[in-house]
Short mmCIF file of C-alpha atoms and ligand atoms in Angstrom, two decimals:
data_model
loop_
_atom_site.label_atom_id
_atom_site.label_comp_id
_atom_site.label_asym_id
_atom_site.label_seq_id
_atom_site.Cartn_x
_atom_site.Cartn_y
_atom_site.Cartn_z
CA UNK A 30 -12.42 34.88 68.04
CA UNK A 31 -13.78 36.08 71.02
CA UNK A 32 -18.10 36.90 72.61
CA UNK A 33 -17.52 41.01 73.22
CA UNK A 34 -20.75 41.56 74.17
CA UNK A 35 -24.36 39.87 74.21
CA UNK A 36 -27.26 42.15 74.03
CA UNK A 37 -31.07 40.88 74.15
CA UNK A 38 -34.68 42.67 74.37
CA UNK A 39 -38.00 41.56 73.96
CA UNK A 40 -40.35 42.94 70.63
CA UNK A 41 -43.51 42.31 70.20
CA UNK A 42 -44.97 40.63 66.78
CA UNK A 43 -48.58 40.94 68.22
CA UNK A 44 -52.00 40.77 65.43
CA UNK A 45 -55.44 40.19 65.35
CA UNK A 46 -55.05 36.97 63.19
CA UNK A 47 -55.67 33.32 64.10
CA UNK A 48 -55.22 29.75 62.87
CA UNK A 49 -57.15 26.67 64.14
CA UNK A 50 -55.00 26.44 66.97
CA UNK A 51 -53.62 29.58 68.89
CA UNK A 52 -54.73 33.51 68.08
CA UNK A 53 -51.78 36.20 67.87
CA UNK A 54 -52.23 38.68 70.01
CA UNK A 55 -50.04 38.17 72.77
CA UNK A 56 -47.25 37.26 70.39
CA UNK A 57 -43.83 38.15 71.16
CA UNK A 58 -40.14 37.76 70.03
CA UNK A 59 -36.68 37.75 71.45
CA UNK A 60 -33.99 39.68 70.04
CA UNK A 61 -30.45 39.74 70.39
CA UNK A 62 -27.46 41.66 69.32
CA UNK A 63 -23.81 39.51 69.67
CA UNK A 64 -20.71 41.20 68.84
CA UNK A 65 -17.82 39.31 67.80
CA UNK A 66 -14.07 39.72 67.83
CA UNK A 67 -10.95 38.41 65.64
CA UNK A 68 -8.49 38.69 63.94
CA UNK A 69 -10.30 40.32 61.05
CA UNK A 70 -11.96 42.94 63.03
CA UNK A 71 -15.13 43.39 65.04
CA UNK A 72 -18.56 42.47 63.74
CA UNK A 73 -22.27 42.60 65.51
CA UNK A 74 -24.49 39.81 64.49
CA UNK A 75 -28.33 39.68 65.25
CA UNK A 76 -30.77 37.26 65.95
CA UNK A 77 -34.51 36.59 66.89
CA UNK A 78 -37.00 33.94 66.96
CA UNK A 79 -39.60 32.80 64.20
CA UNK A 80 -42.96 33.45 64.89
CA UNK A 81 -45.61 31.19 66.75
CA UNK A 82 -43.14 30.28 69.82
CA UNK A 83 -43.14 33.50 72.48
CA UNK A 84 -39.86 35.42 73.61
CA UNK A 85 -37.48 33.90 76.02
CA UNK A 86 -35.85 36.72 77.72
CA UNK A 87 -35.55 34.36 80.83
CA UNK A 88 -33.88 31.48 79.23
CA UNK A 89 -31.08 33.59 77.25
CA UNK A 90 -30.27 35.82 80.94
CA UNK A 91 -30.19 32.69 83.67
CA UNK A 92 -28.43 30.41 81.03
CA UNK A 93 -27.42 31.02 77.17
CA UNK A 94 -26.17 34.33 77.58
CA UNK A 95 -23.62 33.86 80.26
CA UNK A 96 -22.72 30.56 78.76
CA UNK A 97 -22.18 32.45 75.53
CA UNK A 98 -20.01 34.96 77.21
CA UNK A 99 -17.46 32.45 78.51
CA UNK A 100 -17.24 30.39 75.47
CA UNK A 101 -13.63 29.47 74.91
CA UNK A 102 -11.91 31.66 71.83
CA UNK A 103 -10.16 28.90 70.74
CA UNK A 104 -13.44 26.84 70.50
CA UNK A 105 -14.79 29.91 68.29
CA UNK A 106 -11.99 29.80 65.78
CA UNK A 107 -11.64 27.19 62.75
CA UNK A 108 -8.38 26.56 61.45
CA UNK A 109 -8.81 29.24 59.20
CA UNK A 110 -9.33 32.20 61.40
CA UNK A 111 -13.27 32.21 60.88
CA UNK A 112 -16.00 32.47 63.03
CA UNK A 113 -17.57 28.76 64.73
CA UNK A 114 -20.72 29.03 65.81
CA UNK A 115 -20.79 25.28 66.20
CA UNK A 116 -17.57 26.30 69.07
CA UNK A 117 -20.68 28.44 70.59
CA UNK A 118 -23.00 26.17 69.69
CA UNK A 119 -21.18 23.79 72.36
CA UNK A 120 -20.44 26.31 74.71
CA UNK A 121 -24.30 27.47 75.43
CA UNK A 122 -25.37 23.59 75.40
CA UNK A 123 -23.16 22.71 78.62
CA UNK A 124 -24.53 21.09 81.39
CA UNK A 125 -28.03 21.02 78.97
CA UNK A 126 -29.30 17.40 79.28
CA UNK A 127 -30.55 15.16 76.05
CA UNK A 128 -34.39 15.68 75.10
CA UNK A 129 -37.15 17.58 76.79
CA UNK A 130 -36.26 20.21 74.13
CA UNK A 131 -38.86 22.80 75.18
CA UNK A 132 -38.14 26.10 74.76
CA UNK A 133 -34.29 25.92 74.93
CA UNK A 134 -34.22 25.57 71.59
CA UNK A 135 -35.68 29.02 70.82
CA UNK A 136 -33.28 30.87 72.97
CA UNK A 137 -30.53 28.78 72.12
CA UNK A 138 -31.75 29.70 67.75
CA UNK A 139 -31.92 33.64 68.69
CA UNK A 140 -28.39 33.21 69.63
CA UNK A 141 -26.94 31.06 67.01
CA UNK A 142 -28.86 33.02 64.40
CA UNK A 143 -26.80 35.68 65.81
CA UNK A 144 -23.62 33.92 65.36
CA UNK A 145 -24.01 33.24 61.79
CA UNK A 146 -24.90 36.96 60.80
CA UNK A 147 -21.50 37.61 62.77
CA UNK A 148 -19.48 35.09 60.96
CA UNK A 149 -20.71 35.87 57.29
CA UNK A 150 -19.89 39.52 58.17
CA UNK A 151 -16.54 39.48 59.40
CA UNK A 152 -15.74 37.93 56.08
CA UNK A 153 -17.43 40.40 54.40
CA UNK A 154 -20.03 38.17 52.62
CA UNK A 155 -23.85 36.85 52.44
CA UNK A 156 -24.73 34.00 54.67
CA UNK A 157 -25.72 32.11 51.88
CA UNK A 158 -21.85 32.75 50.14
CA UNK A 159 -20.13 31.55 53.14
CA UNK A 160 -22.71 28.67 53.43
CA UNK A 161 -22.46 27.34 49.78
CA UNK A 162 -18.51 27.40 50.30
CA UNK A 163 -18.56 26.04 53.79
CA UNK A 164 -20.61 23.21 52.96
CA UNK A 165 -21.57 23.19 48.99
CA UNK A 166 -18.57 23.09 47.09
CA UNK A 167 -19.24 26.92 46.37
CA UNK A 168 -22.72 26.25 44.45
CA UNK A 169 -25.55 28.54 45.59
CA UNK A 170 -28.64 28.18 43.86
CA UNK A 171 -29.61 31.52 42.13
CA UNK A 172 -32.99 32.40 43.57
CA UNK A 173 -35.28 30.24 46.29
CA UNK A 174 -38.88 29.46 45.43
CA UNK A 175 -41.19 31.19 47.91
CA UNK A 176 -44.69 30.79 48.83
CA UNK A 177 -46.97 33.66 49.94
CA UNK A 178 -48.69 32.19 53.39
CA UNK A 179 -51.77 33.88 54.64
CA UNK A 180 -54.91 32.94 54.79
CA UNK A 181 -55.67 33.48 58.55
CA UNK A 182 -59.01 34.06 60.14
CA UNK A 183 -59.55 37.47 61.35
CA UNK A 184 -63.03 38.66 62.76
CA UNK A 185 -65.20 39.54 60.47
CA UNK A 186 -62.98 38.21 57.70
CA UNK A 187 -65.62 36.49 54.87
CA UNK A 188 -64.67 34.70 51.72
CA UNK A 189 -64.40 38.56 49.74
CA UNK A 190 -61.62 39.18 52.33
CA UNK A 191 -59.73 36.04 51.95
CA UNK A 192 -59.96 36.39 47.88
CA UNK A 193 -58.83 40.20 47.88
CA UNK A 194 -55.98 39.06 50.24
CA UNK A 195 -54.98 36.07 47.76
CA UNK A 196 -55.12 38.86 44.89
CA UNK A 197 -52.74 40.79 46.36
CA UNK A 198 -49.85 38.06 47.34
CA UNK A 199 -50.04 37.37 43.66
CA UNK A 200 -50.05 41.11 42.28
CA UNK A 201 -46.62 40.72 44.32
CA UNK A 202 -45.29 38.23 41.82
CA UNK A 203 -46.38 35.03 44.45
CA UNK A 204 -47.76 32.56 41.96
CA UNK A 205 -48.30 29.65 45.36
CA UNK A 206 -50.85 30.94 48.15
CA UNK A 207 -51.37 29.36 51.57
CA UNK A 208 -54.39 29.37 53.68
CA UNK A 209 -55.02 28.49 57.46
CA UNK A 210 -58.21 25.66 57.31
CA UNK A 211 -59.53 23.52 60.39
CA UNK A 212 -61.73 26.78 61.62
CA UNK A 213 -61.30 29.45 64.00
CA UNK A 214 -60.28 28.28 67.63
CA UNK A 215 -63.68 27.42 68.84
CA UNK A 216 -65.83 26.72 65.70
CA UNK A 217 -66.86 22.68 65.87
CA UNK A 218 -65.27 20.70 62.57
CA UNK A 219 -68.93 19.68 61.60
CA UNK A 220 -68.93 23.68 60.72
CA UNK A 221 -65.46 23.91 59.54
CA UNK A 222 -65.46 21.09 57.02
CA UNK A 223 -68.09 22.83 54.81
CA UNK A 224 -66.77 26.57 55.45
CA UNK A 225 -63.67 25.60 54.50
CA UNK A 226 -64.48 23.46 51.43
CA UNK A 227 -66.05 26.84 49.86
CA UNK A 228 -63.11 28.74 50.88
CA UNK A 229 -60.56 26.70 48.96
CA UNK A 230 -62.68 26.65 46.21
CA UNK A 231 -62.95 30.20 46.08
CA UNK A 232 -59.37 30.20 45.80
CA UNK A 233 -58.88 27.58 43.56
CA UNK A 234 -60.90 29.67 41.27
CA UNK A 235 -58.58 32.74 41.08
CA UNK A 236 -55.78 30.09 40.96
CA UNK A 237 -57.34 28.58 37.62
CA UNK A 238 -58.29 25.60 39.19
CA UNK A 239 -54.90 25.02 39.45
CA UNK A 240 -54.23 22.48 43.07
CA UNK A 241 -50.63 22.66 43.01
CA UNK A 242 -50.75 26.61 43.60
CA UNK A 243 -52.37 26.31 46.77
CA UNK A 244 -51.36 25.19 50.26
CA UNK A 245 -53.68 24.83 53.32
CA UNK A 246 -52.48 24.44 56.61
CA UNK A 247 -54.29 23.00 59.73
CA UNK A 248 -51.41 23.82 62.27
CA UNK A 249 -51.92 20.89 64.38
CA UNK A 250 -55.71 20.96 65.22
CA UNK A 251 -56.97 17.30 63.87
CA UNK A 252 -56.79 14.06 65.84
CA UNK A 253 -56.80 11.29 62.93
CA UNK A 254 -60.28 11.15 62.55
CA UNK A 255 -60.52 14.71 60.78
CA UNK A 256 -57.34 14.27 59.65
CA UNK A 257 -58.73 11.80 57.49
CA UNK A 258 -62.48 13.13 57.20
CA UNK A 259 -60.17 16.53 55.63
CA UNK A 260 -57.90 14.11 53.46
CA UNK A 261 -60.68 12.61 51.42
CA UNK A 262 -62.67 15.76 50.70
CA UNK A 263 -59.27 17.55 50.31
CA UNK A 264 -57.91 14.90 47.83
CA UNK A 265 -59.49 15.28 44.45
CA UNK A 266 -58.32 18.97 44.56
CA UNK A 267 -55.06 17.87 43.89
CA UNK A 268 -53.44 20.74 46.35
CA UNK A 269 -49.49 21.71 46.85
CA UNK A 270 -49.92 19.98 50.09
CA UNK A 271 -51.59 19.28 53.42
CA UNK A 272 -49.88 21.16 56.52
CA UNK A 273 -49.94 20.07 59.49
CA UNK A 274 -53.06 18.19 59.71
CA UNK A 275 -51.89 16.23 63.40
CA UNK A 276 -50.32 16.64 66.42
CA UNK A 277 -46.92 17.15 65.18
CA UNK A 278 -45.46 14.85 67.69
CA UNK A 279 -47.36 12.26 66.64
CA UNK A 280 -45.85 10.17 64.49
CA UNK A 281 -48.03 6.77 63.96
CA UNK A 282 -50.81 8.89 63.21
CA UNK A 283 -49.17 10.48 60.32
CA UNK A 284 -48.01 7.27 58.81
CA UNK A 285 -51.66 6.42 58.38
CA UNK A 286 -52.75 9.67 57.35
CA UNK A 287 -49.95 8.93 54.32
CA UNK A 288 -51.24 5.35 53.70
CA UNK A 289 -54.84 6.81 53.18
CA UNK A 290 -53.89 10.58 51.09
CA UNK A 291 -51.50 10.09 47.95
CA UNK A 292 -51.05 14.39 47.42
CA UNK A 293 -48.06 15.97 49.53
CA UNK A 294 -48.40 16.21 53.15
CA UNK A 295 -46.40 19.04 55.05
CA UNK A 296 -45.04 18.85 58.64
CA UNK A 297 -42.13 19.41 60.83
CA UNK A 298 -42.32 23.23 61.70
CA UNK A 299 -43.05 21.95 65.62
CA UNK A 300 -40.15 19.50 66.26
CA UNK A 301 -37.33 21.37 67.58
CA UNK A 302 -34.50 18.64 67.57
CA UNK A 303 -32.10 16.74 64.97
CA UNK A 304 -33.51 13.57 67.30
CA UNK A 305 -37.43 14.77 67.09
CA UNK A 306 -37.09 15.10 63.28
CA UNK A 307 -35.40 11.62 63.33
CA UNK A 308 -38.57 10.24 64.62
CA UNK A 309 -41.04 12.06 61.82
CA UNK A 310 -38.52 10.51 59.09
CA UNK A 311 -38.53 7.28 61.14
CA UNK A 312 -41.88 6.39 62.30
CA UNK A 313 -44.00 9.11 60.16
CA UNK A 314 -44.88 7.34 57.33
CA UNK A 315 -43.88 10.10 54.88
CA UNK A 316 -42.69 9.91 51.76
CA UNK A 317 -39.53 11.04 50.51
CA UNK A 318 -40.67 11.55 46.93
CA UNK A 319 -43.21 13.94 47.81
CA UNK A 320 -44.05 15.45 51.24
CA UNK A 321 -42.98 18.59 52.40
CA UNK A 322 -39.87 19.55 55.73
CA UNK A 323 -40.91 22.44 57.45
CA UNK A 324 -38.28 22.31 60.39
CA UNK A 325 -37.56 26.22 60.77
CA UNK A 326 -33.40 26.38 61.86
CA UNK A 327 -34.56 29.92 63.86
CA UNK A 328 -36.85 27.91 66.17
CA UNK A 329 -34.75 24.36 66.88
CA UNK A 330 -31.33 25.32 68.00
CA UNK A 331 -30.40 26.87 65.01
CA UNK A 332 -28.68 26.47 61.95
CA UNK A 333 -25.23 24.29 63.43
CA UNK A 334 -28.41 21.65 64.91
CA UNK A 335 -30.28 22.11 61.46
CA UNK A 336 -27.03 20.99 59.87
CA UNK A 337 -27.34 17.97 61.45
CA UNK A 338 -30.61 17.41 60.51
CA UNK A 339 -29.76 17.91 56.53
CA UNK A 340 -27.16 14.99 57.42
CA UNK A 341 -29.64 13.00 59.13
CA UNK A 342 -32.29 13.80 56.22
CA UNK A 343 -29.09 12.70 53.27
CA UNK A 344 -28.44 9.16 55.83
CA UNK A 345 -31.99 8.75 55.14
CA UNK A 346 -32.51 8.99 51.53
CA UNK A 347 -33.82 12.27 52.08
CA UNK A 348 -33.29 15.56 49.23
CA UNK A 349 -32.45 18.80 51.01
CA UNK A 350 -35.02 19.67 47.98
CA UNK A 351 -37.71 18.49 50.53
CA UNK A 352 -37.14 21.12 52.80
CA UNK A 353 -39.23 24.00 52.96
CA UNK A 354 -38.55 25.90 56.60
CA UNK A 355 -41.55 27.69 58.35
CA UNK A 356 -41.32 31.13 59.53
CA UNK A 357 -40.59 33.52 56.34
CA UNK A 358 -37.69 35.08 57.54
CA UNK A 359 -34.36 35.78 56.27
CA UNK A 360 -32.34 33.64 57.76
CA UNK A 361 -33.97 30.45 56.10
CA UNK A 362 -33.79 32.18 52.82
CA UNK A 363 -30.03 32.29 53.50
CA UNK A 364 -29.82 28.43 53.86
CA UNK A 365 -32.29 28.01 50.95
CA UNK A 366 -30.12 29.51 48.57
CA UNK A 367 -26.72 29.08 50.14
CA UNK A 368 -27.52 24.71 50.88
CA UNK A 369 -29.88 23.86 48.23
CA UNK A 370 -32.83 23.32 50.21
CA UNK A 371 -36.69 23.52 48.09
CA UNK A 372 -37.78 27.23 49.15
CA UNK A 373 -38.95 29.03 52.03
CA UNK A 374 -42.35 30.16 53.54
CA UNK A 375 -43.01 33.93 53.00
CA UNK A 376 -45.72 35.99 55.08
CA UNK A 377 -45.68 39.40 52.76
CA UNK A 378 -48.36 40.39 55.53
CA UNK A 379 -47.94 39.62 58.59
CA UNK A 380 -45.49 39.07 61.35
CA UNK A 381 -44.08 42.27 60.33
CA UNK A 382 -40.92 43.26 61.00
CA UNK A 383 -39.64 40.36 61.35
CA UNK A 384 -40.93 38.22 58.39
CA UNK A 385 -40.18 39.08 54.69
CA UNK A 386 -37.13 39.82 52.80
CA UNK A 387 -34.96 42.80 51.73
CA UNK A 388 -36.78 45.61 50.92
CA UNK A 389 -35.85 45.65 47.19
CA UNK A 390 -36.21 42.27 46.57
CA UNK A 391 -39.18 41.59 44.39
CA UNK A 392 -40.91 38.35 44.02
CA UNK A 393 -40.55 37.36 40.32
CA UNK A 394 -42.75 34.63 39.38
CA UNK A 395 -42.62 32.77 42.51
CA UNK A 396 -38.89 33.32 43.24
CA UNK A 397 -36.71 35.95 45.04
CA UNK A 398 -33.12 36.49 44.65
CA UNK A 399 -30.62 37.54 47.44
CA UNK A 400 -28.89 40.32 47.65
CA UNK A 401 -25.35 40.95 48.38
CA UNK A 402 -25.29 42.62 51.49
CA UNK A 403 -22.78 40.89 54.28
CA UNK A 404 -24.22 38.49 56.81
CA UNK A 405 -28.04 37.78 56.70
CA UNK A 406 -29.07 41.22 55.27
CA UNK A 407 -31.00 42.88 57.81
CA UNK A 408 -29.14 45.92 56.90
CA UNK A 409 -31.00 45.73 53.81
CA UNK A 410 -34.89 45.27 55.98
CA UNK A 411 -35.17 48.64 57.47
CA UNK A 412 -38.02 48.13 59.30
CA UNK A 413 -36.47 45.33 61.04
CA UNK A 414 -32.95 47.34 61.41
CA UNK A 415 -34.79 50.03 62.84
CA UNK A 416 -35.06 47.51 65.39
CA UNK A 417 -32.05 46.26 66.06
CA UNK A 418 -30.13 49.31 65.71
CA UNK A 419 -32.11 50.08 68.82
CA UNK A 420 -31.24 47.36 70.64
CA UNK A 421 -27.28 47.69 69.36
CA UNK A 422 -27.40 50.82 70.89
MG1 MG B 7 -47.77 26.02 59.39
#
């Protein structure tokens, strides 16, 4: 196996939306387009990164790419004659120190994502075929669970706008919502608490009152204190879980978060690293009965470094069942389904063209089925192949 060619290009995923934390309208994402050489023929894999971290066209031309390029073909090759991205993998991670993950880890994902597509096509099946015999034994599950996450703030968006919103991710065949709470960048907690309090109850109401169909997410705004202010007027509803309430690097603070709120808690879609993730299972305080893995493979190095974390997770007492990967793309749905993991995150309106599924793939009851298409499937996303055709040249 050999790197023919590495193509990359910047797109933007730009929108008016915010969470507590960051607004959207700068966004950006790299894409890349890696063609592949063997044996079996030639294949072009692509690649971009999740949303929420920006584009790193820099990163992939001074470093990754080039590295890439002169990876040895031997390296690339398993015994079988198949495709290793882990051989690649290696190659773009030369001369790359321990820790300080940064950014690296983005460029590093585009490209690996890349890889995989690549591999999967040149032997002419789904990612999540070749991953369930690669690493399962052959067992895929048959469909993931997905969750319909939403819920921004927008200007001008009121409570009517968040409930119509809700209506339609479940007209879709969603039957678990997710909502951003922790206020608008900007608007003091002492507001936010009470706003959001009605909000969730709004929704609760079209959910039947029922807590374990909704999700809210804080994306990282708390320090402990409203951390645990949220926790106690979150806990009687009883909700799917808690995301993201803390700094996500910081650990101690979660383990007493998890001492003082029994319902799930959700982290994990900020730590980039097999090591980082160590250190949430480590020092975290969560519990593995419960609480929620959001580590998303297209933003931390990919899937060979999220393989290691499933292996870390299993030394741990950890069920890849706990793992639910930010970002709604794809590629995660590939690992849900091929590796066994407990769903994927799903934005059926935003982040568009890069989140959401095959275009006729319907949600059924909370669940989504793959489709047969070689590699990831982006052939079957035309919006998003539109793109990448473009960039294939
Ligand atoms: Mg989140």
């Amino acid at each position: 196996m050999r790197i023919v060619e590495v193509k990359q290009g910047v797109a933007p995923i730009r929108s008016d939306i915010a969470n507590a934390y960051i607004d959207f309208s700068a966004m950006t994402a790299s894409i890349v387009a890696v063609t592949v050489e063997g044996d079996a023929g030639r294949a072009t894999g692509f690649g971009f990164n999740s949303n929420g971290r920006y584009a790193q066209p820099g990163l992939l031309a001074e470093r990754f790419v080039p590295r890439l390029l002169s990876a040895d073909p031997a390296a690339l090759t398993l015994p079988d004659g198949t495709l290793n991205p882990a051989g690649g993998w290696a190659a773009m991670m030369k001369n790359e120190k321990p820790g300080g993950h940064g950014e690296r880890s983005v460029a590093v994902g585009v490209l690996d994502m890349a890889l995989w597509d690549a591999a999967a096509k040149l032997e002419g099946k789904p990612l999540w075929r070749l991953l369930a015999d690669r690493y399962r034994g052959g067992t895929a599950d048959e469909a993931a669970w997905v969750y319909a996450a939403g819920g921004y703030y927008y200007p001008g968006k009121g409570i009517d706008g968040l409930l119509e919103e809700m209506k339609r991710y479940l007209g879709l065949g969603y039957s678990t919502v997710k909502m951003k709470i922790g206020g608008s960048p900007g608007v003091p907690l002492k507001d936010a608490l009470p706003e959001d309090l009605r909000r969730i109850e709004a929704v609760l109401d079209l959910l039947d009152g029922d807590g374990s169909r909704l999700a809210v997410d804080v994306n990282g705004r708390f320090g402990l204190h409203a951390a645990l202010a949220y926790a106690a007027a979150l806990e009687p509803f009883g909700l799917r879980w808690y995301e993201e309430p803390l700094d996500p690097v910081d650990y101690a603070t979660h383990a007493t978060l998890a001492e003082h709120y029994a319902p799930p808690i959700a982290t994990g879609e900020n730590l980039f690293s097999m090591v980082d993730c160590r250190n949430l299972i480590r020092h975290g305080g969560l519990r593995p009965d419960r609480d929620i893995l959001q580590f998303d493979p297209a933003l931390s190095y990919g899937l060979v470094e999220y393989l290691r974390t499933l292996a870390m997770l299993e030394a741990h007492g950890w069920s890849p069942r706990r793992c639910v990967p930010h970002g709604g793309h794809q590629f995660a749905l590939n690992i849900a389904v091929g590796l066994g993991l407990g769903g994927n995150e799903s934005y059926p309106e935003v982040f568009a063209p890069f989140g959401g599924f095959a275009d006729d793939v319907p949600v059924v009851d909370g669940r989504v089925r793959m489709p047969d298409a070689p590699g990831i499937g982006f052939e079957a996303k035309s919006a998003l192949y539109a793109v990448f055709k473009d960039l294939a040249g």
